[in-house]
Short mmCIF file of the C-alpha atoms (twelve columns), coordinates in Angstrom:
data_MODEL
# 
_entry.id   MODEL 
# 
loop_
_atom_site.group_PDB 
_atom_site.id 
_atom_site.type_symbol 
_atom_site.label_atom_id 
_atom_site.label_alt_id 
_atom_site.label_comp_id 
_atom_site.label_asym_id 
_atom_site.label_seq_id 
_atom_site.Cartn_x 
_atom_site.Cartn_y 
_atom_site.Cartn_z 
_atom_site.pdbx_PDB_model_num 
ATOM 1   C CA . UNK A 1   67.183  98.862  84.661  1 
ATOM 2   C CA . UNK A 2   69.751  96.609  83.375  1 
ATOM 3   C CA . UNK A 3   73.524  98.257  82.469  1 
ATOM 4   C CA . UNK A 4   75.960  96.953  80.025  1 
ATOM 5   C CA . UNK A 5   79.688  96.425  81.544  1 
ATOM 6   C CA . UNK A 6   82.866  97.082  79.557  1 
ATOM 7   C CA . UNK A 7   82.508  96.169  76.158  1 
ATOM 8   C CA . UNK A 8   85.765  98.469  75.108  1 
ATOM 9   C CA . UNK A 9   88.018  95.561  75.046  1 
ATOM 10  C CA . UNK A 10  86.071  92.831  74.160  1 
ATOM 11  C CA . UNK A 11  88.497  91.602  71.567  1 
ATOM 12  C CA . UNK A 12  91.020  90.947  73.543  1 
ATOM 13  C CA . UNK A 13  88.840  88.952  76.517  1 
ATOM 14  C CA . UNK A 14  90.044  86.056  76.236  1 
ATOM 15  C CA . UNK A 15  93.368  86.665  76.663  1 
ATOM 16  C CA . UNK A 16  92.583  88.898  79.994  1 
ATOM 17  C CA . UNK A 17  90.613  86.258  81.392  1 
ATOM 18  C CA . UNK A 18  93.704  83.437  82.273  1 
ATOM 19  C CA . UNK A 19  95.721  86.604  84.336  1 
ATOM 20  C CA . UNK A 20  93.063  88.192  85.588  1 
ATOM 21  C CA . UNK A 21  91.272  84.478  86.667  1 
ATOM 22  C CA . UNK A 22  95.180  83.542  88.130  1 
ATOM 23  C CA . UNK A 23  95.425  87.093  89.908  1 
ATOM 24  C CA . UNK A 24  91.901  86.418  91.737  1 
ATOM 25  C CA . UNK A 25  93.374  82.941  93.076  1 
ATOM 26  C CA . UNK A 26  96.650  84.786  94.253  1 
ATOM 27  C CA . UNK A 27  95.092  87.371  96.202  1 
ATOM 28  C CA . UNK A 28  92.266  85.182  97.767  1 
ATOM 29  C CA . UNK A 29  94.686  82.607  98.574  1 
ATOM 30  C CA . UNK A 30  97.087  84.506  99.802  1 
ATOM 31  C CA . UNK A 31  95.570  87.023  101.705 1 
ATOM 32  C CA . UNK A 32  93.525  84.070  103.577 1 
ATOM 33  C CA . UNK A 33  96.919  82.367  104.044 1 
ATOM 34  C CA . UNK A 34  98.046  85.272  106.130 1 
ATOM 35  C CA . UNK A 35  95.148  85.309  108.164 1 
ATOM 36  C CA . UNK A 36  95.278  81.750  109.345 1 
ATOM 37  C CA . UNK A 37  99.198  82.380  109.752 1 
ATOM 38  C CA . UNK A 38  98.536  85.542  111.915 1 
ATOM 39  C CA . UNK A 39  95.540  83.425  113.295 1 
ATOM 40  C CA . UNK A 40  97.208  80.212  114.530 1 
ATOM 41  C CA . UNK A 41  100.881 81.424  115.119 1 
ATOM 42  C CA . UNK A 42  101.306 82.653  119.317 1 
ATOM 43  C CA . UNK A 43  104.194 85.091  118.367 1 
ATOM 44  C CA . UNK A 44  101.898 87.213  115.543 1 
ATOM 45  C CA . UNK A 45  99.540  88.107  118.067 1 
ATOM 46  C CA . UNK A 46  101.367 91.749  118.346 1 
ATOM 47  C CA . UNK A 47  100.015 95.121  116.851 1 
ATOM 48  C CA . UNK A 48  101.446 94.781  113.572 1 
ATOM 49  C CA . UNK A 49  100.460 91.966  112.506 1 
ATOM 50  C CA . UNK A 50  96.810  92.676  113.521 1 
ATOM 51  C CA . UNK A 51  96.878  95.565  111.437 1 
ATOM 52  C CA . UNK A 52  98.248  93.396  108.668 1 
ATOM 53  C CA . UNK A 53  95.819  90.550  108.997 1 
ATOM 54  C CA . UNK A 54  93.128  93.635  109.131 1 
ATOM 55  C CA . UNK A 55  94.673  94.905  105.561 1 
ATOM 56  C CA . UNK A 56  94.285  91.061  104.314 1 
ATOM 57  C CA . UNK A 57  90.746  91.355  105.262 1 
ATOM 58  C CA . UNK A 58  89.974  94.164  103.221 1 
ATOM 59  C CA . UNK A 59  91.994  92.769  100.563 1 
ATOM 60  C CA . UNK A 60  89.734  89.795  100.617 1 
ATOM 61  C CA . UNK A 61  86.593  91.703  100.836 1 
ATOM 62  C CA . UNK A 62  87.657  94.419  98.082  1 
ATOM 63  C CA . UNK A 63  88.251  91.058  95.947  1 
ATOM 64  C CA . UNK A 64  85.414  89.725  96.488  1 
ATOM 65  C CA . UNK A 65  82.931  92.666  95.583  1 
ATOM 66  C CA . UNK A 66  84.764  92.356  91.731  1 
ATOM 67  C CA . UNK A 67  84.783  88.702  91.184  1 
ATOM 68  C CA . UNK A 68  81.371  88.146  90.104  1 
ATOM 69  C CA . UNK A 69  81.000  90.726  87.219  1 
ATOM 70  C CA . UNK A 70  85.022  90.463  86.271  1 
ATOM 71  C CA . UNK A 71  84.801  87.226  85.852  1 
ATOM 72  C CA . UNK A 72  81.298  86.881  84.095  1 
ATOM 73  C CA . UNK A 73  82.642  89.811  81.777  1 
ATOM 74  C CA . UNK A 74  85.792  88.008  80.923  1 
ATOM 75  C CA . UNK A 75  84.899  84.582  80.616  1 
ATOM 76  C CA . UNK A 76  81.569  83.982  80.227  1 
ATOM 77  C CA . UNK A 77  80.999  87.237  77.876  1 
ATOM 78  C CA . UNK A 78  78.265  88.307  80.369  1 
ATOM 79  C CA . UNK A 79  77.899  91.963  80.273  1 
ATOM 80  C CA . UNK A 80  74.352  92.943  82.145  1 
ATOM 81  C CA . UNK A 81  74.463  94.152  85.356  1 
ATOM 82  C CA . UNK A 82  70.863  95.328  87.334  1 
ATOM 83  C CA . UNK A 83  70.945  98.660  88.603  1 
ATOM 84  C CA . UNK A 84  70.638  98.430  92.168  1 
ATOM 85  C CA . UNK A 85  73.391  95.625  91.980  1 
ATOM 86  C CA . UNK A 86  75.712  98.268  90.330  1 
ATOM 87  C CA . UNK A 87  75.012  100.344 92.943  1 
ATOM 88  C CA . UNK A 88  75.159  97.666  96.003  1 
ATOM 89  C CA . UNK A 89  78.843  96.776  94.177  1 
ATOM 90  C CA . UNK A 90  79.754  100.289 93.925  1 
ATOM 91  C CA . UNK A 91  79.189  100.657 97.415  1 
ATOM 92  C CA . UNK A 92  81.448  97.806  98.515  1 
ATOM 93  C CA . UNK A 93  84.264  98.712  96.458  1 
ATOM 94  C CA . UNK A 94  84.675  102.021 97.806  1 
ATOM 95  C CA . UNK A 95  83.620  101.261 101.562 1 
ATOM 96  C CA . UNK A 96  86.803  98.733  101.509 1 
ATOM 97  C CA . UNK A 97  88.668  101.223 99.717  1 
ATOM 98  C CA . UNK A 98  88.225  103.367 102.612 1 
ATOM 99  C CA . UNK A 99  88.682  100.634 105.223 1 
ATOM 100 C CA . UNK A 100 92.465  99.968  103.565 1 
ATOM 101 C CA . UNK A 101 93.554  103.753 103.311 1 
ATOM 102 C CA . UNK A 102 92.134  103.682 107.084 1 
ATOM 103 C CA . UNK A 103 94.110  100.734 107.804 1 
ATOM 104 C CA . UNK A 104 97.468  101.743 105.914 1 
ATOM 105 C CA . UNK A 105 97.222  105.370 108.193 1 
ATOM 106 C CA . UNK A 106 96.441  102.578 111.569 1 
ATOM 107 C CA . UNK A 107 99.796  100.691 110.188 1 
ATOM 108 C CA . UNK A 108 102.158 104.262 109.467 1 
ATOM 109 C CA . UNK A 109 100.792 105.256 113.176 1 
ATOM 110 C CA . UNK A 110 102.310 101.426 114.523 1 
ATOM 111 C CA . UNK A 111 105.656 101.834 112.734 1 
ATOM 112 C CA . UNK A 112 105.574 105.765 114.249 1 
ATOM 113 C CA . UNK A 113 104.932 104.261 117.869 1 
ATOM 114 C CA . UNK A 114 107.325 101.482 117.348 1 
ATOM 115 C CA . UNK A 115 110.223 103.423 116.020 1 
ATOM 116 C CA . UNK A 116 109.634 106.719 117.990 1 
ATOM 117 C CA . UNK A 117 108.328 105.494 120.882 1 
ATOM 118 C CA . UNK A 118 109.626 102.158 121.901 1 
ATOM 119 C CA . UNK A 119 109.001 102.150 125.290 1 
ATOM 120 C CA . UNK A 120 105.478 103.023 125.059 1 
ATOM 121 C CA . UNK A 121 104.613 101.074 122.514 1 
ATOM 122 C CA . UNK A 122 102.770 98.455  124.289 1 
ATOM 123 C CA . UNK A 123 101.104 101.183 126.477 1 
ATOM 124 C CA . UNK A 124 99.654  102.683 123.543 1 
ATOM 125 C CA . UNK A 125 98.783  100.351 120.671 1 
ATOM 126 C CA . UNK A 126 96.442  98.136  123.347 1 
ATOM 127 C CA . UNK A 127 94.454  95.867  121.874 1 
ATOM 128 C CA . UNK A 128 91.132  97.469  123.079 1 
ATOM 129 C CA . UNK A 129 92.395  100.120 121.010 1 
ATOM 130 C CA . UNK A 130 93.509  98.256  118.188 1 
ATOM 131 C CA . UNK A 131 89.899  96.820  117.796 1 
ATOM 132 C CA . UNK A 132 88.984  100.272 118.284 1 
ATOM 133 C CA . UNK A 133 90.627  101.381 115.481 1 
ATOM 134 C CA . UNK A 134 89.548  98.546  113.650 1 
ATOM 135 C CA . UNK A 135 85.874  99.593  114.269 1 
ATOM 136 C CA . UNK A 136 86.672  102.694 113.470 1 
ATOM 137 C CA . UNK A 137 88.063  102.044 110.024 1 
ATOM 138 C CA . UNK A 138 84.869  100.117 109.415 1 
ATOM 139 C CA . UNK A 139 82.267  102.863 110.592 1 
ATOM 140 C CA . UNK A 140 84.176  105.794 108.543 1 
ATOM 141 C CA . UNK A 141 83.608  103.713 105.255 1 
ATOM 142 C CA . UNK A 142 80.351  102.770 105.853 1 
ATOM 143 C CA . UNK A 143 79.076  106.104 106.844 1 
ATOM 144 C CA . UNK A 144 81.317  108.086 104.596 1 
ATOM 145 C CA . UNK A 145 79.895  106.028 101.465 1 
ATOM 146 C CA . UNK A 146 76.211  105.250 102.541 1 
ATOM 147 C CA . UNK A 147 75.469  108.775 100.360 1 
ATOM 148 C CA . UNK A 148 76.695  107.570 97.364  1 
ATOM 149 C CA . UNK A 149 74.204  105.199 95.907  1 
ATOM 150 C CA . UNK A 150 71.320  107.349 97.266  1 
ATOM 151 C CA . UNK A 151 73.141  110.459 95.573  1 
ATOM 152 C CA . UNK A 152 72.557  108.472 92.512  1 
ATOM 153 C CA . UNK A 153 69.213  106.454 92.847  1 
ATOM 154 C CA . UNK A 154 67.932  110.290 92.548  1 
ATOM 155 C CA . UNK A 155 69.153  110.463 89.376  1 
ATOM 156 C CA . UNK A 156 68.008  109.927 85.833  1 
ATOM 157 C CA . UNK A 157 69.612  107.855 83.712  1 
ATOM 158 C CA . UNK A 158 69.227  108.206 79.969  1 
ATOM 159 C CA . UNK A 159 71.930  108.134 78.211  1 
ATOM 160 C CA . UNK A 160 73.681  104.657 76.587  1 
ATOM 161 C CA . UNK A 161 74.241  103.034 79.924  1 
ATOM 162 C CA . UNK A 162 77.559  101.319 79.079  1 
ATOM 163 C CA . UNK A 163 80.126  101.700 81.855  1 
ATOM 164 C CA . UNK A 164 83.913  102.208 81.318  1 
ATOM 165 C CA . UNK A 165 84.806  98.999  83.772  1 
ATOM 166 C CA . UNK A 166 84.047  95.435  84.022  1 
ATOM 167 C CA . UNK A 167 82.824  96.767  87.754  1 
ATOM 168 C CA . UNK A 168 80.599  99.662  88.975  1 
ATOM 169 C CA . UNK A 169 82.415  102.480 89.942  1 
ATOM 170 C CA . UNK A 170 80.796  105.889 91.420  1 
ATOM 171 C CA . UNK A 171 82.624  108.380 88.606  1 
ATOM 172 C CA . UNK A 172 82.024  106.034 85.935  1 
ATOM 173 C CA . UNK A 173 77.959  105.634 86.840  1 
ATOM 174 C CA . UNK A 174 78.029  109.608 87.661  1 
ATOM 175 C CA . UNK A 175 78.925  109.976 83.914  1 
ATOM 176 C CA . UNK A 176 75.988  108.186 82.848  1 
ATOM 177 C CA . UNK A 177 73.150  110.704 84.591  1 
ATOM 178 C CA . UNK A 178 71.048  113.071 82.344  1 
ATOM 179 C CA . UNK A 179 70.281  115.240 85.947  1 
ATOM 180 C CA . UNK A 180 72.306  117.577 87.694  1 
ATOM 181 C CA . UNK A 181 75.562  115.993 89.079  1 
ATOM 182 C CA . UNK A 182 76.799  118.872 91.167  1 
ATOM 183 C CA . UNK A 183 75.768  117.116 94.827  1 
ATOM 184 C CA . UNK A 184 76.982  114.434 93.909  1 
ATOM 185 C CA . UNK A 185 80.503  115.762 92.275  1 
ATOM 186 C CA . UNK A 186 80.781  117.948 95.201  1 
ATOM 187 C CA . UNK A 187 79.788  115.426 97.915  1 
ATOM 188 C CA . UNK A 188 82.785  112.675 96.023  1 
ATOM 189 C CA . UNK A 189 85.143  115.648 96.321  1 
ATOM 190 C CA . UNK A 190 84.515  115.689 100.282 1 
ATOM 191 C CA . UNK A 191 84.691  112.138 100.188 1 
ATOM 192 C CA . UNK A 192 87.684  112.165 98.726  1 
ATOM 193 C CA . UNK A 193 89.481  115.170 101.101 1 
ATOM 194 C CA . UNK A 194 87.363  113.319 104.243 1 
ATOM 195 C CA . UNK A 195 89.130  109.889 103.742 1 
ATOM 196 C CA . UNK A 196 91.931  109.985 101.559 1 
ATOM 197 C CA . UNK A 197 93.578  112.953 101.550 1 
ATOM 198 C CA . UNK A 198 94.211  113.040 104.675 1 
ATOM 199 C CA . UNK A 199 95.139  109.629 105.329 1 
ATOM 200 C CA . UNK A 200 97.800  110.019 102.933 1 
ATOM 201 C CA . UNK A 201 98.483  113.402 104.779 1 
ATOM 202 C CA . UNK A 202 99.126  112.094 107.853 1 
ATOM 203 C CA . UNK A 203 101.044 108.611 106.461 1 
ATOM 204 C CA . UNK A 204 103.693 111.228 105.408 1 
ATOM 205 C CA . UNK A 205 104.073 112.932 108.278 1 
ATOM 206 C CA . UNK A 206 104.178 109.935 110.487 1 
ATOM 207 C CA . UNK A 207 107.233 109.303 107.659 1 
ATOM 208 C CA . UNK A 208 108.760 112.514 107.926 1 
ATOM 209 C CA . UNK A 209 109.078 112.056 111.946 1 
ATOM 210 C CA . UNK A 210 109.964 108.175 111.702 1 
ATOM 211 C CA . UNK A 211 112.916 109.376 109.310 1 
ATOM 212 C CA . UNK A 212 113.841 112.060 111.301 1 
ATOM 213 C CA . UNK A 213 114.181 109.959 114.671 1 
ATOM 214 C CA . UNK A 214 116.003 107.377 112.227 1 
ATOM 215 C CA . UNK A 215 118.919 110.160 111.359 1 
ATOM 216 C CA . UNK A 216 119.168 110.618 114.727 1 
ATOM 217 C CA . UNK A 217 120.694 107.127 115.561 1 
ATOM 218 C CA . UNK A 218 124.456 107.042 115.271 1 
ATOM 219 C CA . UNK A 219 124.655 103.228 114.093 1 
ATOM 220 C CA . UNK A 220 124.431 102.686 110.345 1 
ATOM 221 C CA . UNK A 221 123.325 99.676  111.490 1 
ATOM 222 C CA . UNK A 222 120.348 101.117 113.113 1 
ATOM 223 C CA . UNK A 223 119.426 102.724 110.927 1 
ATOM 224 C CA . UNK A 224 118.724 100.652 108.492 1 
ATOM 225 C CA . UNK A 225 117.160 98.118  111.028 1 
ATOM 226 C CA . UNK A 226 114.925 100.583 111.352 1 
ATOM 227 C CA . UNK A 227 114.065 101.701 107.834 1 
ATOM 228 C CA . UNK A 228 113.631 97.803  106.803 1 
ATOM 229 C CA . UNK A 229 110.863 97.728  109.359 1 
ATOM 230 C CA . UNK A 230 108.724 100.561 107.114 1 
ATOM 231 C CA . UNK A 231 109.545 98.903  103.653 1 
ATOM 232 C CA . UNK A 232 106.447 96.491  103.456 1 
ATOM 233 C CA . UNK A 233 104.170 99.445  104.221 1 
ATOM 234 C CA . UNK A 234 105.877 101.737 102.377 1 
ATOM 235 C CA . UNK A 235 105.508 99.432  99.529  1 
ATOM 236 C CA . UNK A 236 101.793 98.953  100.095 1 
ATOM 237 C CA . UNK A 237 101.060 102.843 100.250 1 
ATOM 238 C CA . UNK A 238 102.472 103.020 97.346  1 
ATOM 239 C CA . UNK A 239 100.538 100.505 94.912  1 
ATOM 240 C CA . UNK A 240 97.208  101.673 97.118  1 
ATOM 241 C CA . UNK A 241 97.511  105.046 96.252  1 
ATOM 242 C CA . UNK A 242 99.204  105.085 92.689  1 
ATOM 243 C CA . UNK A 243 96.484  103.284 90.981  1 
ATOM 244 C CA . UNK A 244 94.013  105.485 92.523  1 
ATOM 245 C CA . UNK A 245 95.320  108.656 91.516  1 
ATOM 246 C CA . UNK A 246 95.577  107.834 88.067  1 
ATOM 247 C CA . UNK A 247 92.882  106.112 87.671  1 
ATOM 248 C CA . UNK A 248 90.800  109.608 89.577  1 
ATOM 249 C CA . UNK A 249 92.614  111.374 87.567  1 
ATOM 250 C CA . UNK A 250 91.237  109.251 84.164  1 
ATOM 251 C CA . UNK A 251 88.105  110.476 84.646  1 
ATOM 252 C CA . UNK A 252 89.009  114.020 85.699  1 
ATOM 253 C CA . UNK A 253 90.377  113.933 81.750  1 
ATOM 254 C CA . UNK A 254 88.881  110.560 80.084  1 
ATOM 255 C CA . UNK A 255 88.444  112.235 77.053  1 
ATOM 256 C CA . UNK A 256 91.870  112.488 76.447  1 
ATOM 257 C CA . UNK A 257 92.870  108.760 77.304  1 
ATOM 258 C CA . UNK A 258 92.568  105.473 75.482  1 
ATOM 259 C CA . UNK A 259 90.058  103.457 76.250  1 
ATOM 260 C CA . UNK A 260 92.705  100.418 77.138  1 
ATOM 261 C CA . UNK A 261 94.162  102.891 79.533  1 
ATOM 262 C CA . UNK A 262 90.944  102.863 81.442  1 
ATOM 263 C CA . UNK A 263 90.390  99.156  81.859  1 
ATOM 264 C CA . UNK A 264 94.399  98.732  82.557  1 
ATOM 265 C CA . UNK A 265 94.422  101.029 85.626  1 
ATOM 266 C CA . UNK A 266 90.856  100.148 86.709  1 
ATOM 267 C CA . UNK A 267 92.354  96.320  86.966  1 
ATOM 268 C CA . UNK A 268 95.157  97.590  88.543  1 
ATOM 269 C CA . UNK A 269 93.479  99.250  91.282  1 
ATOM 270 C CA . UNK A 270 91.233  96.225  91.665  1 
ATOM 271 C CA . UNK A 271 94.349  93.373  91.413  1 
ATOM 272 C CA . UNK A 272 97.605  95.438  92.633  1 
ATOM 273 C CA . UNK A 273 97.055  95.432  96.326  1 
ATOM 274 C CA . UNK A 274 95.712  92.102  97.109  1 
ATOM 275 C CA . UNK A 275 97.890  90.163  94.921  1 
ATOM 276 C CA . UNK A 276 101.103 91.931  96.237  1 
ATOM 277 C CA . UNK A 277 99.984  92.500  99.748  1 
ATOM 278 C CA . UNK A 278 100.558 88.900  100.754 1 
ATOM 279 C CA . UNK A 279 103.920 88.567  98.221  1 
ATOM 280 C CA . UNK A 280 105.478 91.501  100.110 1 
ATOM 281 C CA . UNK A 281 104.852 90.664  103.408 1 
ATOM 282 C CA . UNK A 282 105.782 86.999  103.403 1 
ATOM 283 C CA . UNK A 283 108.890 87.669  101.700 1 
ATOM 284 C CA . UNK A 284 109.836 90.516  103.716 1 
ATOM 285 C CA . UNK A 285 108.343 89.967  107.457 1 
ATOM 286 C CA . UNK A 286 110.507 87.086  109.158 1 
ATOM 287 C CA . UNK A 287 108.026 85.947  111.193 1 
ATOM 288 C CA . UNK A 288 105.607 85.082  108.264 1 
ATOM 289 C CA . UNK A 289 108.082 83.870  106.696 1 
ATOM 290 C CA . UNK A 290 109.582 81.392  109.076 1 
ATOM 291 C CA . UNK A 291 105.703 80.334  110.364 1 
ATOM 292 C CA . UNK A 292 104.178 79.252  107.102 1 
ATOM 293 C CA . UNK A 293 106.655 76.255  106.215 1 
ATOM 294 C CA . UNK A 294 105.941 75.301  110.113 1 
ATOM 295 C CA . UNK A 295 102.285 75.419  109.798 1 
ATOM 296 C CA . UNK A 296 101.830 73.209  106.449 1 
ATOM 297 C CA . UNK A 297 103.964 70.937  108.068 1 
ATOM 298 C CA . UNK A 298 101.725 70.414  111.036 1 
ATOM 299 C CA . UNK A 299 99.178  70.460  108.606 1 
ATOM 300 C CA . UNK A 300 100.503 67.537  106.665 1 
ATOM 301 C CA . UNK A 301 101.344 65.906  109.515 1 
ATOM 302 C CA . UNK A 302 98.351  65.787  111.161 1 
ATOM 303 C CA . UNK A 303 96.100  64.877  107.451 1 
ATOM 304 C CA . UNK A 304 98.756  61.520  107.101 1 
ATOM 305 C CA . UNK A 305 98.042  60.572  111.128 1 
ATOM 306 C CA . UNK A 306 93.980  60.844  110.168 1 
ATOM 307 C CA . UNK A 307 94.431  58.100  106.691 1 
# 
């Protein structure tokens, strides 16, 4: 069965393809910058900057599971897709979903520790458990979204198969069944609630205690020492989670959205995170920031002592 990808905006394709080409070289190049930073600098080898270089990761992975249909949809005009690629894609995009929304709740729990806790902090963010939690992100998407394409392979499909997206997403190809959808809908609600919903739960209440210890400390000073630690990640909850709301919420009530709407916060959920990720966090972490002009400089160093 072959599917046809967004053909809603094909008019103005050319004109998405230069950004949306540009934003695929920010966030791979980026994100991999930060890995080989965190990778090859001594002093990054600390909790949070595991987590981050775990968040780049996903970044790079959730990138990767787009950029062969965006980009064959948007510049070469190719806009077939086989089924059981749809669903392999689909699988990957929400399984690194997952991962990140795992991660982000791993990164809130850090800042928690770090602020809260001080003293303990190297007592209890270990890195046998920080690969532990790492593992754990990993298994929870995996298993959590194994279901979905065999929720749908059940299905038949027999309406115009045209998806929304230039990518295969599960409420999009849902849409497109003749069957019943009711396991399905009710097993992505789960999903949803399972993952999340309560990552985001528990991201604001490790924020609700990280602001109340904050108020607590009688320096100004401190305080905002302390609340400049939390701005990356506060940052990066929000474009994760944004995007995805609206964008659930676009399908809850597509019929009462334009169909540019759709592909505009379907690219931004795709593009948003890993092209910021790596902005925010080497303008606003010092110890990114300071590395990366050091490490292109040994680079260049050691390419002119090679000629």
């Amino acid at each position: 069965m072959i599917w046809s990808l967004q053909t809603r905006v094909g008019f103005v394709q050319i004109w998405i393809s230069i950004p949306v080409g540009f934003m695929y070289l920010v966030a791979l190049l980026g994100n991999c910058t930060i890995l080989f930073v965190i990778k090859t600098t001594s002093i990054l080898h600390e909790p949070q900057y595991i987590f981050l270089s775990m968040l780049a990761a996903t970044d790079v992975g959730l990138s990767l599971s787009t950029l062969p249909t965006v980009l064959k949809v948007f510049l070469l005009n190719h806009r077939e897709i086989e089924f059981h690629s749809c669903l392999a894609q689909m699988f990957f995009i929400h399984t690194f979903s997952s991962m990140e929304s795992a991660i982000l709740l791993a990164m809130a729990f850090d800042r928690f520790v770090a602020i809260c806790d001080p003293l303990h902090y190297t007592v209890v963010l270990t890195p046998p458990r920080i690969i532990g939690i790492g593992l754990i992100a990993v298994f929870r998407g995996v298993l959590l979204m194994v279901p979905l394409p065999i929720l749908l392979k059940r299905l038949p499909f027999c309406k115009g198969v045209i998806l929304s997206h230039c990518y295969c997403y599960h409420p999009d190809v849902m849409k497109l069944a003749c069957g019943s959808v009711r396991v399905n809908i009710v097993y992505g609600l789960s999903l949803v609630l399972c993952s999340f919903a309560i990552d985001s739960i528990f991201i604001v209440i490790s924020y609700i205690l990280i602001l109340k210890t904050v108020l607590g400390v009688a320096s100004g000073d401190g305080q905002l020492k302390a609340l400049n630690t939390c701005v990356s990640h506060i940052f990066t909850v929000f474009i994760f989670y944004v995007p995805l709301i609206v964008l659930a919420l676009i399908h809850r009530f597509g019929t009462f959205t334009s169909p540019l709407l759709h592909v505009t916060m379907a690219n931004l959920f795709l593009f948003l995170t890993p092209v910021l990720n790596p902005l925010v966090y080497s303008l606003k972490t010092k110890q990114i920031r300071s590395a990366l002009p050091k490490i292109l400089k040994i680079k260049i160093i050691w390419k002119n002592l090679k000629i």
